[in-house]
Tab-separated table of C-alpha atoms in Angstrom:
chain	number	residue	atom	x	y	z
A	1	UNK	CA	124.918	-26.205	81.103
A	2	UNK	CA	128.546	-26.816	80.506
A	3	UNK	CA	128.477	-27.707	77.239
A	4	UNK	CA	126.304	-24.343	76.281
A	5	UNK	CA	128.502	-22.520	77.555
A	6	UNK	CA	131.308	-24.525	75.256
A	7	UNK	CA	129.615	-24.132	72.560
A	8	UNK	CA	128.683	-20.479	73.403
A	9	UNK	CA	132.949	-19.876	73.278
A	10	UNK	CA	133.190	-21.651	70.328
A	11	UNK	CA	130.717	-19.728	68.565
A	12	UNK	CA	131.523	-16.224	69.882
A	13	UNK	CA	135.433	-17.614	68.735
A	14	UNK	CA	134.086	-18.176	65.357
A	15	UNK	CA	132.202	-14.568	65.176
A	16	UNK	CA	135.433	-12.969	66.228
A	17	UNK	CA	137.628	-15.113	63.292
A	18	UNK	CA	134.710	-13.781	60.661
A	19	UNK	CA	135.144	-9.626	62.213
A	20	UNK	CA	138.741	-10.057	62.189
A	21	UNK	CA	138.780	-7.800	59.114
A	22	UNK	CA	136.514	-5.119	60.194
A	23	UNK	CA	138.895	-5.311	63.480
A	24	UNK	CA	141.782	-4.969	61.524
A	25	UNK	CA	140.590	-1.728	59.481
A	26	UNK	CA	139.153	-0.247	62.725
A	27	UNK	CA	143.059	0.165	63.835
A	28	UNK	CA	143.001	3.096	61.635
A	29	UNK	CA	140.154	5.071	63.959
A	30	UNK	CA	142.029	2.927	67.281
A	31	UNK	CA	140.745	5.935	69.719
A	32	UNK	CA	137.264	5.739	68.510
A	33	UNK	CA	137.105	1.743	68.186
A	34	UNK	CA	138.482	1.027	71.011
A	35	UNK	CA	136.020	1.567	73.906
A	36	UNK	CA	133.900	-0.136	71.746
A	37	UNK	CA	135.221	-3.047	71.188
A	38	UNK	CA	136.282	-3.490	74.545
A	39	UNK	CA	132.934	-2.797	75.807
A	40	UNK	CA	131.361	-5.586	72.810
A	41	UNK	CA	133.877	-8.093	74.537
A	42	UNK	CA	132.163	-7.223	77.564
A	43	UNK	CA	129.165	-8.294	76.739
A	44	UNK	CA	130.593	-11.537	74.754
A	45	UNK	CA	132.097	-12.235	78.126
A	46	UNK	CA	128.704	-12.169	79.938
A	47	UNK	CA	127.054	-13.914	77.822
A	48	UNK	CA	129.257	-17.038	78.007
A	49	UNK	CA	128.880	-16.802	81.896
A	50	UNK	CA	131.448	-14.526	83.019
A	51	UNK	CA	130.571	-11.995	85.662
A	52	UNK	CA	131.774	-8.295	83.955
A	53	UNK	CA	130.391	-5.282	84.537
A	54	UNK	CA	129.228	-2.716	81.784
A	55	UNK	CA	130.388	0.503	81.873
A	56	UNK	CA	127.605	2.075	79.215
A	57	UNK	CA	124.404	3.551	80.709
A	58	UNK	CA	121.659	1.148	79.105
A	59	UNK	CA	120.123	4.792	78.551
A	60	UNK	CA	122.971	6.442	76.637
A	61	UNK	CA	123.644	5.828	73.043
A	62	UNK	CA	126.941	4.685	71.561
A	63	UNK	CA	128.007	8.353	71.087
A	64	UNK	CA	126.962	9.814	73.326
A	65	UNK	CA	129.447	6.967	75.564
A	66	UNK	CA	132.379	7.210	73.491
A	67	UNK	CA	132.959	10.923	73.228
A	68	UNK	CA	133.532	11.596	77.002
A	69	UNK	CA	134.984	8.089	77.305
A	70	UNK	CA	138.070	9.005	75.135
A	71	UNK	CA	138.687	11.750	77.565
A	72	UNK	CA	139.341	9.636	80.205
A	73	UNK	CA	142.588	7.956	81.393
A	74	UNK	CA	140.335	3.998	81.836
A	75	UNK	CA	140.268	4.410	78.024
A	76	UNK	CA	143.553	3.856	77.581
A	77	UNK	CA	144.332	1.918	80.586
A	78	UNK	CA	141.460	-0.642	80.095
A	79	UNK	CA	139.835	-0.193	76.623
A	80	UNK	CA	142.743	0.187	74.535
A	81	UNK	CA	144.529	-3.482	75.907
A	82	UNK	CA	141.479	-4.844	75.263
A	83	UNK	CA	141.084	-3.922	71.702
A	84	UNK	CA	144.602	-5.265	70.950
A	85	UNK	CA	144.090	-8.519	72.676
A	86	UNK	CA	140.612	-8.662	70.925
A	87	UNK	CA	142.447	-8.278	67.419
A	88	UNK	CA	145.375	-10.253	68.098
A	89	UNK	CA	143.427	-13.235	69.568
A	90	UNK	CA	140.666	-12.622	66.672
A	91	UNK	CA	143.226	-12.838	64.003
A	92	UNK	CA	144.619	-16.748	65.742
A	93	UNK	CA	140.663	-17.972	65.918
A	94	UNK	CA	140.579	-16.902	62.235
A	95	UNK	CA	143.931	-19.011	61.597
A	96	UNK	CA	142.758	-22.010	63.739
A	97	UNK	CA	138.821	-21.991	62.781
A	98	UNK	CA	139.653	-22.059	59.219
A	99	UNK	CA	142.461	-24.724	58.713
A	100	UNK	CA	140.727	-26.712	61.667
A	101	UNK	CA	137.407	-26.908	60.775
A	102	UNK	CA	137.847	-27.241	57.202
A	103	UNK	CA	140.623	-29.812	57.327
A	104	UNK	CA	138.413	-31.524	59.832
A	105	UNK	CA	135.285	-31.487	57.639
A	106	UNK	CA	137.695	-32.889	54.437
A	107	UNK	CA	139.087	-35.878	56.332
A	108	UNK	CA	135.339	-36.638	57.696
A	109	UNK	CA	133.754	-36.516	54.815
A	110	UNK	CA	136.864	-38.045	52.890
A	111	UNK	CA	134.870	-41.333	51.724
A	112	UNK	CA	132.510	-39.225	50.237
A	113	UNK	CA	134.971	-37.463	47.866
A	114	UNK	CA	136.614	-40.308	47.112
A	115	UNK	CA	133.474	-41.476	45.309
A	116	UNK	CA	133.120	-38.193	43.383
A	117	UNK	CA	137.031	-39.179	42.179
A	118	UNK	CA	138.499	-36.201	44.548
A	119	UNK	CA	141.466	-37.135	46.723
A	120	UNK	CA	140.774	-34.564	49.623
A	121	UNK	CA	144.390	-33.675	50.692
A	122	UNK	CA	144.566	-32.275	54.061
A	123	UNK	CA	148.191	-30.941	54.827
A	124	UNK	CA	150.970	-33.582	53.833
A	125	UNK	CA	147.876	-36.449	53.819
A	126	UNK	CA	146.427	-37.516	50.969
A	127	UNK	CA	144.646	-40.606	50.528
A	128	UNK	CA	145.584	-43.085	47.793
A	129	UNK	CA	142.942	-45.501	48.664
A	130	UNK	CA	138.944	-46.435	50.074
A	131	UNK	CA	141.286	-47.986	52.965
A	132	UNK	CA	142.782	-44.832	53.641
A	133	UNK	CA	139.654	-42.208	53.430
A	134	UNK	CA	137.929	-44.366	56.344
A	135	UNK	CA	141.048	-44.159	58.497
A	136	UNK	CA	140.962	-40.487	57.925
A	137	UNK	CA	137.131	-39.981	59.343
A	138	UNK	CA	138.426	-40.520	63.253
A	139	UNK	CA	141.103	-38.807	62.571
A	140	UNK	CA	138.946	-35.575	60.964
A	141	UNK	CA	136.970	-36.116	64.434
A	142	UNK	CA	140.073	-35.815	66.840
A	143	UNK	CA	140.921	-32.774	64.705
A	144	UNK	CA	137.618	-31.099	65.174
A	145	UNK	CA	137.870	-31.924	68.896
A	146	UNK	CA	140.870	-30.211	69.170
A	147	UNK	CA	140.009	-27.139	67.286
A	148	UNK	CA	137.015	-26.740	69.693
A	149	UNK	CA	139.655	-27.189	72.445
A	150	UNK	CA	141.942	-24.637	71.106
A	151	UNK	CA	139.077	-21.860	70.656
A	152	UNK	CA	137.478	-22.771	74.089
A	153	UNK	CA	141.163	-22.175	75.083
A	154	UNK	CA	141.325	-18.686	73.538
A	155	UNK	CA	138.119	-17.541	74.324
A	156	UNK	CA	139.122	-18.419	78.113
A	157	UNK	CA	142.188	-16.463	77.750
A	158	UNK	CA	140.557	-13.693	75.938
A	159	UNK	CA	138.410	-13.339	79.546
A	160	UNK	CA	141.497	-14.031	81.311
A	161	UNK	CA	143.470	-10.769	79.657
A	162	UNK	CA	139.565	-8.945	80.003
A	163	UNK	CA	139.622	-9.337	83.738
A	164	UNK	CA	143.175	-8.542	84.365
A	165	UNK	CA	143.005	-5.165	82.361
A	166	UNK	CA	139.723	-4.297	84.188
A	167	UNK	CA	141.115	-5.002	87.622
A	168	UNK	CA	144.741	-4.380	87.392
A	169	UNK	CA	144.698	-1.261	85.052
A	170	UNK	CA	141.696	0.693	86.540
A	171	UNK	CA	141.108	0.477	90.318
A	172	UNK	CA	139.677	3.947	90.344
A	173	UNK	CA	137.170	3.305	88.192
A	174	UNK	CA	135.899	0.009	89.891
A	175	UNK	CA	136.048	1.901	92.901
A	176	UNK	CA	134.243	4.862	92.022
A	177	UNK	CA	131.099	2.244	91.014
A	178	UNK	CA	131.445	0.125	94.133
A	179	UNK	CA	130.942	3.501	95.913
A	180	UNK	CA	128.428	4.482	93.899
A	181	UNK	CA	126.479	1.043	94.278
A	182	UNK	CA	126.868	1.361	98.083
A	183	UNK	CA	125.497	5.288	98.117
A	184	UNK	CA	122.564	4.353	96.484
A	185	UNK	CA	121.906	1.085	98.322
A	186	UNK	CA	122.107	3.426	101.114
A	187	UNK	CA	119.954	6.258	99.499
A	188	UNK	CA	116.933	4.131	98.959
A	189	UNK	CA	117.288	2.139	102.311
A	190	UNK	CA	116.712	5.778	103.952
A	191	UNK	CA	113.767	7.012	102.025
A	192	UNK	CA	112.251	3.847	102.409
A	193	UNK	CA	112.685	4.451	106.441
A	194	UNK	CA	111.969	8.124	105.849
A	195	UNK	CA	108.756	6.987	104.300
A	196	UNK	CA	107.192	4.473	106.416
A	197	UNK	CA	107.979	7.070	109.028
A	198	UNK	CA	105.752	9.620	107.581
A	199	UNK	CA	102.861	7.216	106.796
A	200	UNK	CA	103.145	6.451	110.525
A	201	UNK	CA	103.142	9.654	112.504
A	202	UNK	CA	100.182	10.762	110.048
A	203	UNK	CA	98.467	7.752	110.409
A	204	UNK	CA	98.473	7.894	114.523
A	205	UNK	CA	98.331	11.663	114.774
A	206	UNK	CA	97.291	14.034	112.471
A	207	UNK	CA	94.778	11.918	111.378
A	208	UNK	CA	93.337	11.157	114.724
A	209	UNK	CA	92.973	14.132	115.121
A	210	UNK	CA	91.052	14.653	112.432
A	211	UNK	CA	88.543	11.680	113.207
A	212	UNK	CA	87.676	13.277	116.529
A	213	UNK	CA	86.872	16.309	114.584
A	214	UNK	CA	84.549	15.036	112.623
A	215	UNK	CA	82.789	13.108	115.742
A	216	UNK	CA	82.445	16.617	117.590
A	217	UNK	CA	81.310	18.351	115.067
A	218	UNK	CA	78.687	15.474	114.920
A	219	UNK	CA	77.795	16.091	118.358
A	220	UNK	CA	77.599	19.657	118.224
A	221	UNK	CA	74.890	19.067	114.770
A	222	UNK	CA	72.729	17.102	116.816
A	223	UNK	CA	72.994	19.030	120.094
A	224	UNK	CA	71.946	21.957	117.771
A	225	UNK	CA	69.187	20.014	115.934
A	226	UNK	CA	67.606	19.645	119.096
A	227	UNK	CA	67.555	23.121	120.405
A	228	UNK	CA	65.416	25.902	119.122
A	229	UNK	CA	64.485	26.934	115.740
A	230	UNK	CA	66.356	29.995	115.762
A	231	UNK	CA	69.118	28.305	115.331
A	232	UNK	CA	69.188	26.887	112.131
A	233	UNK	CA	72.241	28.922	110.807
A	234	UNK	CA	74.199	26.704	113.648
A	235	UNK	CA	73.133	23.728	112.275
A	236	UNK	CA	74.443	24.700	108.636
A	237	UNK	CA	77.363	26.025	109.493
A	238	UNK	CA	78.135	22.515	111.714
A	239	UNK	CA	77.037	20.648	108.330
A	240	UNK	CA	79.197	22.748	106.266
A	241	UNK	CA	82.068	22.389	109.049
A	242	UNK	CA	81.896	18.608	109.059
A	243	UNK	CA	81.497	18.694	104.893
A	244	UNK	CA	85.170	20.388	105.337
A	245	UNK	CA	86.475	18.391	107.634
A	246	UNK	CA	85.587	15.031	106.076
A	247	UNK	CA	87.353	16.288	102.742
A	248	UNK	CA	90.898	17.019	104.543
A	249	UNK	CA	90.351	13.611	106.447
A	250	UNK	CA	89.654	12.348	103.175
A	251	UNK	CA	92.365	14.047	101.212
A	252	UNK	CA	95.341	13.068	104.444
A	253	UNK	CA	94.170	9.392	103.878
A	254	UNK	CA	95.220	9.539	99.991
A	255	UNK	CA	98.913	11.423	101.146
A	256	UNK	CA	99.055	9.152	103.481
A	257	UNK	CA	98.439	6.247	100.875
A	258	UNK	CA	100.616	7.892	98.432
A	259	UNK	CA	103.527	7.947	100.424
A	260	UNK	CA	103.509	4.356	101.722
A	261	UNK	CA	100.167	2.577	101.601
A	262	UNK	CA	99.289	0.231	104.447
A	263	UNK	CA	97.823	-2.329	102.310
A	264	UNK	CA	101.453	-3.119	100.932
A	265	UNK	CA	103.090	-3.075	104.259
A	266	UNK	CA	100.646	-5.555	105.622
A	267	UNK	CA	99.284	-7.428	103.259
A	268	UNK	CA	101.527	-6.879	100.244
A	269	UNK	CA	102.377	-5.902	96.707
A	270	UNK	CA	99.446	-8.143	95.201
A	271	UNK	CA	96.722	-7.039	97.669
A	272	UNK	CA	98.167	-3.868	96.733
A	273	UNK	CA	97.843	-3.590	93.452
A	274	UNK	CA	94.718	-4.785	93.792
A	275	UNK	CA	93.246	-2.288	95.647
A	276	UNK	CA	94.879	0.567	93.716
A	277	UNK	CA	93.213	-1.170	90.827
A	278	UNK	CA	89.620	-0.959	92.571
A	279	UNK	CA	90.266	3.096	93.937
A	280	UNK	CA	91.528	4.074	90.018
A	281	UNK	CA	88.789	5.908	87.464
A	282	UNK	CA	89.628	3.337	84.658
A	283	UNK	CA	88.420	-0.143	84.243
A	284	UNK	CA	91.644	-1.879	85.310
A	285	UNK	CA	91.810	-5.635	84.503
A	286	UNK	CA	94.412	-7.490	87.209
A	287	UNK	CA	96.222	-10.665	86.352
A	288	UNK	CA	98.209	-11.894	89.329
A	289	UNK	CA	100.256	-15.031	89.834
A	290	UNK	CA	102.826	-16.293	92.341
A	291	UNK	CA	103.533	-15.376	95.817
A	292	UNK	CA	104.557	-12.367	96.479
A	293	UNK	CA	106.138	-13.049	100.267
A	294	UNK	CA	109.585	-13.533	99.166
A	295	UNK	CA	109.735	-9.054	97.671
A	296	UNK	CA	112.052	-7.393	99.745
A	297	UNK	CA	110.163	-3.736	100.972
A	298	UNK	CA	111.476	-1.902	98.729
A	299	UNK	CA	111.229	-4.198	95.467
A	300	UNK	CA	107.324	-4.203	96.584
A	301	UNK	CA	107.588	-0.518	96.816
A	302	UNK	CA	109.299	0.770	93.491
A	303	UNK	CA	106.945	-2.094	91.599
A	304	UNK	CA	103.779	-0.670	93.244
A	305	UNK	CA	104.638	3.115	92.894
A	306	UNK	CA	105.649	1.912	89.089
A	307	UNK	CA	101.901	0.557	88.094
A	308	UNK	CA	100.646	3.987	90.250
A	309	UNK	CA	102.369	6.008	87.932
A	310	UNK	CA	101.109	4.389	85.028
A	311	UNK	CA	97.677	4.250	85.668
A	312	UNK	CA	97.903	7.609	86.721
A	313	UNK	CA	99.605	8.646	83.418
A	314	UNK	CA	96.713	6.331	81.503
A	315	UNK	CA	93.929	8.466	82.803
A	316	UNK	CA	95.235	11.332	82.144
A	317	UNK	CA	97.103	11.172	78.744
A	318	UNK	CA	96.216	7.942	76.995
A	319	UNK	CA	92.472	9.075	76.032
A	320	UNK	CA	90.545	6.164	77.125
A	321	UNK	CA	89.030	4.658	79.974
A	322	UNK	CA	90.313	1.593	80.558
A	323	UNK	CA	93.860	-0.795	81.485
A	324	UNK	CA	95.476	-4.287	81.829
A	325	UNK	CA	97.895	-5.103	84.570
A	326	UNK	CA	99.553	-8.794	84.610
A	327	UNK	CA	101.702	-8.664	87.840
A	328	UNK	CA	103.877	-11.896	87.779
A	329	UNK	CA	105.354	-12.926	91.489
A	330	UNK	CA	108.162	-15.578	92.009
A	331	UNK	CA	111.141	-16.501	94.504
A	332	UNK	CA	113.797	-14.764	92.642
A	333	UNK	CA	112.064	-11.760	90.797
A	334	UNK	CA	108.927	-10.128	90.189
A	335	UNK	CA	107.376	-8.852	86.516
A	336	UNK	CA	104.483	-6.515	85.721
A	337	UNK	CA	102.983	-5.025	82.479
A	338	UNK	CA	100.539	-2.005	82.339
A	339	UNK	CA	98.541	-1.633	79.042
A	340	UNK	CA	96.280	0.542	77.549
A	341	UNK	CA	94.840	1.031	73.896
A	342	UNK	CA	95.340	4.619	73.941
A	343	UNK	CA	97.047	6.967	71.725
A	344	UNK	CA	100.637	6.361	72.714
A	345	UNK	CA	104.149	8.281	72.519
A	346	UNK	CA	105.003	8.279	75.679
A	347	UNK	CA	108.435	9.006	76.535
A	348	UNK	CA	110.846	8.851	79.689
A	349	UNK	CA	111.870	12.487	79.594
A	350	UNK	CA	114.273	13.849	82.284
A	351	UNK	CA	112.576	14.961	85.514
A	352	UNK	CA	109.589	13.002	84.408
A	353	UNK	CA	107.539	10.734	87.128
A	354	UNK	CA	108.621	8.207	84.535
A	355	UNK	CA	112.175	9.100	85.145
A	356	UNK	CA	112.442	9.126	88.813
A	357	UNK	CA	110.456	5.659	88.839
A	358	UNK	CA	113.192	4.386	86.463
A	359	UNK	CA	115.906	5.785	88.948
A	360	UNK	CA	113.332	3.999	92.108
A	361	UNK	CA	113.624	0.284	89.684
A	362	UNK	CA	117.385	0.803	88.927
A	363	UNK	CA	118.117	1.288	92.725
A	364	UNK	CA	117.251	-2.378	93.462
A	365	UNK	CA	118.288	-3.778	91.011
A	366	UNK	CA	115.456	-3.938	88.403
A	367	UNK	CA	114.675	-1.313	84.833
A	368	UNK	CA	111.456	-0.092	83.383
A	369	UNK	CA	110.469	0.350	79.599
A	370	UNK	CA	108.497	1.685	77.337
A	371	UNK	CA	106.817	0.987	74.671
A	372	UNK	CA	104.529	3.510	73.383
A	373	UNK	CA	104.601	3.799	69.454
A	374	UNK	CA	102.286	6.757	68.265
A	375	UNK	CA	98.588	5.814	68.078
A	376	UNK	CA	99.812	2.345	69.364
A	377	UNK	CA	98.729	2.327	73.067
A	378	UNK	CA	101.579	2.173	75.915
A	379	UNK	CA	103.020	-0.294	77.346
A	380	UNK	CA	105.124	-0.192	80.445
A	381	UNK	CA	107.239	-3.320	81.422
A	382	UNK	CA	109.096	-3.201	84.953
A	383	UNK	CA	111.354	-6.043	86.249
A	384	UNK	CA	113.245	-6.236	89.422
A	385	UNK	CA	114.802	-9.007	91.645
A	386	UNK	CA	112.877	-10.235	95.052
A	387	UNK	CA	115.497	-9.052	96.830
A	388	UNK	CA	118.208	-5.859	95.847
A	389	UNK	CA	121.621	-6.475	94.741
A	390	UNK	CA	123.085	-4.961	97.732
C-alpha cells in the first residue's frame, strides 16, 4: 500500500511538471484559476491518501463554484496560496523530473549507446570506455532513486503547505462545515425519532381503533341478518359501513408503512425490500447479498425509502411493467441499483422526491445517481456507509 501511494506522488509530481505551462499562463486570469487549482490539488491530495475536504458541491458545476467563490474572503486566504505553491512547486518537479529522469535513463542505458557509437554525456560525465558505461548503470539507478525521493519529497510538502493554508488561513470556513455536518447529523437523527414515533402511536391507537370497528360492525351484520326481513336496508348499510371502514384501515396501514415500515425495523432492510418488492404493481426482480445487520437505522432507512421512490417513479413514468433491484449488503457499506427498460430522462430536479432522497443519502454519508439517457431506461445507483459519518 505504501509503495502505491509512492508511486501515486511520483506520478501526480510528474503530471504537475507536464501542466507547469498551462499553470504558468493561467497567472494571467490568477482570480479565476485560482480556486481551481487549489480545489484540483485537493483532489490530487486525496487521492494519494490525504484526508482534505472538498469545498465544491458534487452537484454544482465549475461555474457555477467559482463565480460566488471569488467573492469570498477563503479565496484569497486559502485558494490563492495554494495556486502559488502549486506553480512554484510545479515549476521545481518540472526542473527535477526532467534532468533526473532523463540523466538517469542515459547512464542506465549507457552500454547500449555505446554500441550505437554514442557517448551519452550526463552532466560533466562522459564515458570514454565499455568499462566506464557499466559503472555508470548503478549509478543511473541511485539517480533515479533519488529523483523519486526528491518528488515524493515535494509532493509531501505540497500537502504540507495545502493543510496549513486550509487550517491556518480559514477557520471560519472549516467551522461553518463542522457546524453544518453536526446540524444535519442532528436533523436526520430527529426525524428518524420523529418517525418511528408516528408509526408507533398509529400502529397502537388509531389503528386499533379501527380493527374494533370493523369487528362491531361485524357483529351488528350478523345480529341484523338474523332478525326480520324488514330489515334488509340495515344489513346494507352495515355491509357498506364495514366496506368503508376496511378501506381507511386499509389505507392507515400503507401511511403507516410509508412513514416507517415495521418490516425494516424488525426484520430489516433486505426483508424489506423484499416485501416492498412483492406489494409493488410491477414485476420486480430482487437480487440480495450480504448481511444486512451491521446498517445503522437510518442508512436502512434512506436506502429503503430510495428503491420506494424508484419503483414508485417506474410505474408511473417509465411506461412499462416491470424492474430489477440488486441490493448489495456488507460490514462497511451497502449498494443498490433499480432498473427498468423504460423510456428514460429522468432528472433530479429541485423539490423533486428524487431530490429530497438525495438530501436523505447525503445526510449519512452516502449519494444517489442517475442515469436515465432518453429512450434508454433509468437507472438509479445509491451508496451509503453501514454506519453515518457522524
Amino acid at each position: 500500500m505504501a509503495q502505491i501511494r509512492i508511486a501515486r506522488r511520483v506520478l501526480t509530481e510528474c503530471i504537475a511538471a507536464m501542466a507547469f505551462p498551462i499553470l504558468l499562463l493561467s497567472i494571467l486570469v490568477a482570480p479565476v484559476s485560482a480556486p481551481v487549482v487549489a480545489e484540483t490539488d485537493r483532489s490530487r491530495a486525496r487521492w494519494c491518501g490525504v484526508e482534505t475536504m472538498p469545498l465544491k458541491p458534487s452537484d454544482h458545476s465549475w461555474a457555477q463554484w467559482v463565480v460566488p467563490r471569488l467573492r469570498s474572503r477563503s479565496m484569497w486566504r486559502t485558494d490563492l496560496p495554494v495556486f502559488v505553491t502549486a506553480v512554484l512547486l510545479s515549476a521545481l518537479s518540472l526542473l527535477v523530473a526532467f534532468f533526473g529522469f532523463i540523466g538517469a535513463a542515459a547512464l542506465v542505458f549507457s552500454p547500449v549507446f555505446w554500441l550505437f557509437g554514442i557517448a551519452a554525456q550526463v552532466g560533466p560525465f562522459t564515458p570514454e570506455s565499455v568499462r566506464e558505461t557499466l559503472l555508470a548503470m548503478p549509478a543511473g539507478i541511485v539517480l533515479g532513486a533519488v529523483t523519486t525521493t526528491v518528488l515524493t519529497g515535494t509532493s509531501f510538502l505540497r500537502d504540507l503547505l495545502l493543510r496549513t493554508f486550509s487550517r491556518s488561513r480559514d477557520p471560519d470556513l472549516l467551522a461553518k462545515l463542522e457546524e453544518l455536518r453536526t446540524s444535519r447529523a442532528s436533523l436526520t437523527a430527529a426525524f428518524e425519532f420523529e418517525r418511528q414515533r408516528i408509526e408507533r402511536d398509529l400502529h397502537d391507537g388509531a389503528q386499533q381503533e379501527l380493527v374494533a370497528v370493523v369487528m362491531r360492525l361485524g357483529m351488528l351484520e350478523a345480529t341484523a341478518t338474523a332478525a326480520a326481513a324488514d330489515q334488509e336496508r340495515i344489513v346494507r348499510l352495515a355491509r357498506q359501513a364495514q366496506a368503508h371502514a376496511e378501506r381507511a384501515l386499509e389505507r392507515l396501514r400503507d401511511t403507516v408503512r410509508d412513514i416507517h415500515p415495521r418490516e425494516l425495523s424488525d426484520l430489516g432492510l433486505i426483508a424489506a425490500v423484499r416485501e416492498l418488492a412483492a406489494r409493488s404493481p410491477l414485476r420486480v426482480e430482487l437480487t440480495s447479498t450480504g448481511d444486512d445487520a451491521q446498517l445503522s437505522s437510518p442508512t436502512a432507512t434512506a436506502v429503503y425509502f430510495t428503491v420506494s421512490e424508484a419503483l414508485t417513479n417506474i410505474s408511473k413514468h417509465a411506461g412499462v411493467g416491470s424492474a430489477r433491484i440488486d441490493l448489495r449488503c456488507a460490514t462497511t457499506d451497502v449498494h443498490v441499483r433499480v432498473h427498468d427498460d423504460g423510456v428514460g430522462g429522468a432528472r433530479i430536479d429541485t423539490g423533486s422526491g428524487l431530490a429530497g432522497l438525495r438530501e436523505r443519502m447525503r445526510s449519512v454519508g452516502g449519494n444517489i445517481e442517475i442515469l436515465s439517457p432518453p429512450g434508454g431506461g433509468t437507472l438509479v445507483v445509491a451508496s451509503a456507509p453501514s454506519q453515518p459519518p457522524w
